[in-house]
Amino acid sequence: EKYKRREVNRLNSEKPKSERVGATIIDAERKLLSIIAKSRRLCIRASELIEPEEFSNSIYTTLATRMYDCVKNGDTIDEAIILNEFSGNTDAENTAAAVFFNNEEYSDSDKTLYDLIYTIKLNKIEIKMNSATDAGEIFDLIKQKNTLADERKKWQNIKSEGK
């Protein structure tokens, strides 16, 4: 618990207050990256649904980019090579290592993948909504939120069909 609080504070330290994310979202991003690090199929699927830039911090953005690149190039995700990018920065190394050395297992990895992506995307929209002042921007964000809800329904159908 103390480690999670410290990680949240560190990852938010350079962000304006309106863009800071909570422990729940950082945890969701870590879990998503852990899932895709273990499965080439899920990594490919995630790369179709969430861009690296949608992650809340540069460490997770880099991890997603490297993993997506590996599977797109037909390579195996090599934790050692990816973690080497963070060598010399102990905090970044620890944050990145927590992704690869997460021992959590999920009974339905596909469902978990979709749920985590939804959570991350919804949070990003809500953060923008909290700081939006222009009516047009707010309207666009509401449309994005509704589109995301529609996408989630499609993902649930994919899950229920066993795809």
Short mmCIF file of C-alpha atoms in Angstrom, two decimals:
data_model
loop_
_atom_site.label_atom_id
_atom_site.label_comp_id
_atom_site.label_asym_id
_atom_site.label_seq_id
_atom_site.Cartn_x
_atom_site.Cartn_y
_atom_site.Cartn_z
CA GLU A 1 0.00 0.00 0.00
CA LYS A 2 2.81 2.41 0.87
CA TYR A 3 4.58 1.51 -2.40
CA LYS A 4 1.40 2.17 -4.41
CA ARG A 5 0.94 5.59 -2.79
CA ARG A 6 4.57 6.50 -3.52
CA GLU A 7 4.22 5.31 -7.12
CA VAL A 8 1.05 7.37 -7.65
CA ASN A 9 2.72 10.47 -6.20
CA ARG A 10 5.81 10.01 -8.37
CA LEU A 11 3.86 9.38 -11.57
CA ASN A 12 1.68 12.44 -10.94
CA SER A 13 4.44 14.76 -9.72
CA GLU A 14 5.02 16.52 -13.05
CA LYS A 15 1.37 16.82 -14.04
CA PRO A 16 -0.98 19.74 -13.45
CA LYS A 17 -3.55 18.98 -10.77
CA SER A 18 -6.33 18.66 -13.36
CA GLU A 19 -4.47 15.83 -15.16
CA ARG A 20 -3.44 13.73 -12.19
CA VAL A 21 -4.72 10.18 -12.05
CA GLY A 22 -5.56 8.04 -9.07
CA ALA A 23 -4.15 4.75 -7.89
CA THR A 24 -7.02 2.85 -9.50
CA ILE A 25 -6.06 4.00 -13.00
CA ILE A 26 -2.34 3.48 -12.51
CA ASP A 27 -3.14 -0.01 -11.23
CA ALA A 28 -5.41 -0.66 -14.25
CA GLU A 29 -2.65 0.42 -16.63
CA ARG A 30 -0.09 -1.78 -14.87
CA LYS A 31 -2.44 -4.76 -15.02
CA LEU A 32 -3.22 -4.17 -18.70
CA LEU A 33 0.46 -4.01 -19.57
CA SER A 34 1.08 -7.17 -17.53
CA ILE A 35 -1.62 -9.02 -19.44
CA ILE A 36 -0.33 -8.00 -22.85
CA ALA A 37 3.25 -8.79 -21.87
CA LYS A 38 2.20 -12.41 -21.32
CA SER A 39 0.14 -12.91 -24.49
CA ARG A 40 1.04 -12.06 -28.06
CA ARG A 41 -2.63 -12.37 -29.10
CA LEU A 42 -3.80 -9.98 -26.37
CA CYS A 43 -0.98 -7.55 -27.14
CA ILE A 44 -2.09 -7.41 -30.77
CA ARG A 45 -5.70 -6.88 -29.68
CA ALA A 46 -4.72 -4.15 -27.22
CA SER A 47 -2.67 -2.37 -29.90
CA GLU A 48 -5.88 -2.15 -31.97
CA LEU A 49 -7.87 -0.64 -29.09
CA ILE A 50 -5.57 1.63 -27.09
CA GLU A 51 -2.67 3.81 -28.21
CA PRO A 52 0.50 4.05 -26.13
CA GLU A 53 -0.16 7.77 -25.69
CA GLU A 54 -3.39 6.97 -23.86
CA PHE A 55 -1.44 5.69 -20.86
CA SER A 56 -1.07 8.21 -18.07
CA ASN A 57 2.71 8.35 -17.80
CA SER A 58 5.81 8.12 -19.96
CA ILE A 59 7.01 4.82 -18.47
CA TYR A 60 3.80 3.01 -19.39
CA THR A 61 3.72 4.77 -22.78
CA THR A 62 7.23 3.48 -23.50
CA LEU A 63 6.36 -0.03 -22.33
CA ALA A 64 3.24 -0.18 -24.52
CA THR A 65 5.16 1.17 -27.52
CA ARG A 66 7.94 -1.40 -27.15
CA MET A 67 5.53 -4.32 -26.65
CA TYR A 68 3.38 -3.28 -29.62
CA ASP A 69 6.49 -2.91 -31.76
CA CYS A 70 7.72 -6.38 -30.76
CA VAL A 71 4.52 -8.15 -31.77
CA LYS A 72 4.10 -6.10 -34.96
CA ASN A 73 7.63 -7.08 -35.98
CA GLY A 74 6.99 -10.74 -35.16
CA ASP A 75 9.38 -10.68 -32.21
CA THR A 76 8.88 -12.06 -28.73
CA ILE A 77 8.44 -9.52 -25.95
CA ASP A 78 11.76 -9.63 -24.12
CA GLU A 79 11.45 -8.14 -20.65
CA ALA A 80 15.21 -7.76 -20.20
CA ILE A 81 15.64 -5.72 -23.38
CA ILE A 82 12.68 -3.50 -22.58
CA LEU A 83 13.70 -3.03 -18.94
CA ASN A 84 17.22 -2.10 -20.07
CA GLU A 85 15.77 1.14 -21.47
CA PHE A 86 15.09 2.25 -17.90
CA SER A 87 18.46 1.32 -16.43
CA GLY A 88 20.01 4.07 -14.36
CA ASN A 89 16.65 5.39 -13.19
CA THR A 90 15.69 3.28 -10.18
CA ASP A 91 12.12 4.58 -9.91
CA ALA A 92 11.43 3.96 -13.60
CA GLU A 93 13.09 0.53 -13.41
CA ASN A 94 10.90 -0.44 -10.44
CA THR A 95 7.72 0.80 -12.10
CA ALA A 96 8.51 -1.03 -15.35
CA ALA A 97 9.60 -4.20 -13.53
CA ALA A 98 6.29 -4.27 -11.63
CA VAL A 99 4.58 -4.77 -15.01
CA PHE A 100 6.65 -7.79 -15.97
CA PHE A 101 6.80 -9.41 -12.56
CA ASN A 102 3.11 -9.20 -11.77
CA ASN A 103 2.00 -12.70 -10.76
CA GLU A 104 -1.73 -11.98 -10.87
CA GLU A 105 -3.74 -14.47 -12.90
CA TYR A 106 -7.11 -13.73 -14.46
CA SER A 107 -9.75 -16.36 -15.09
CA ASP A 108 -10.78 -14.58 -18.30
CA SER A 109 -7.88 -12.55 -19.70
CA ASP A 110 -9.94 -11.33 -22.67
CA LYS A 111 -12.66 -9.91 -20.42
CA THR A 112 -10.06 -8.36 -18.14
CA LEU A 113 -8.28 -6.80 -21.13
CA TYR A 114 -11.46 -5.14 -22.40
CA ASP A 115 -12.54 -4.01 -18.91
CA LEU A 116 -9.15 -2.43 -18.21
CA ILE A 117 -9.05 -0.64 -21.56
CA TYR A 118 -12.56 0.71 -20.93
CA THR A 119 -11.55 1.91 -17.46
CA ILE A 120 -8.43 3.67 -18.76
CA LYS A 121 -10.19 5.34 -21.69
CA LEU A 122 -13.17 6.43 -19.58
CA ASN A 123 -10.86 7.94 -16.98
CA LYS A 124 -9.00 9.93 -19.64
CA ILE A 125 -12.29 11.37 -20.90
CA GLU A 126 -13.46 12.19 -17.37
CA ILE A 127 -10.20 13.98 -16.55
CA LYS A 128 -10.69 16.16 -19.64
CA MET A 129 -14.33 16.77 -18.71
CA ASN A 130 -13.33 17.99 -15.26
CA SER A 131 -11.17 20.74 -16.74
CA ALA A 132 -13.21 21.56 -19.85
CA THR A 133 -14.80 24.99 -19.95
CA ASP A 134 -15.81 25.36 -23.59
CA ALA A 135 -19.30 24.07 -24.43
CA GLY A 136 -18.10 22.60 -27.74
CA GLU A 137 -15.30 20.72 -26.00
CA ILE A 138 -17.71 19.39 -23.37
CA PHE A 139 -20.11 18.26 -26.12
CA ASP A 140 -17.26 16.47 -27.93
CA LEU A 141 -16.23 14.73 -24.70
CA ILE A 142 -19.81 13.59 -24.08
CA LYS A 143 -19.86 12.16 -27.61
CA GLN A 144 -16.55 10.38 -26.92
CA LYS A 145 -17.98 8.95 -23.71
CA ASN A 146 -21.08 7.68 -25.54
CA THR A 147 -18.94 6.19 -28.33
CA LEU A 148 -16.84 4.44 -25.71
CA ALA A 149 -19.99 3.02 -24.09
CA ASP A 150 -21.05 1.69 -27.51
CA GLU A 151 -17.61 0.15 -28.05
CA ARG A 152 -17.84 -1.51 -24.66
CA LYS A 153 -21.13 -3.15 -25.69
CA LYS A 154 -19.41 -4.52 -28.81
CA TRP A 155 -16.53 -5.82 -26.68
CA GLN A 156 -19.02 -7.54 -24.38
CA ASN A 157 -20.58 -9.24 -27.41
CA ILE A 158 -17.15 -10.40 -28.55
CA LYS A 159 -16.52 -11.80 -25.08
CA SER A 160 -19.87 -13.57 -24.91
CA GLU A 161 -19.35 -15.11 -28.37
CA GLY A 162 -16.05 -16.53 -27.18
CA LYS A 163 -13.92 -14.67 -29.73
#
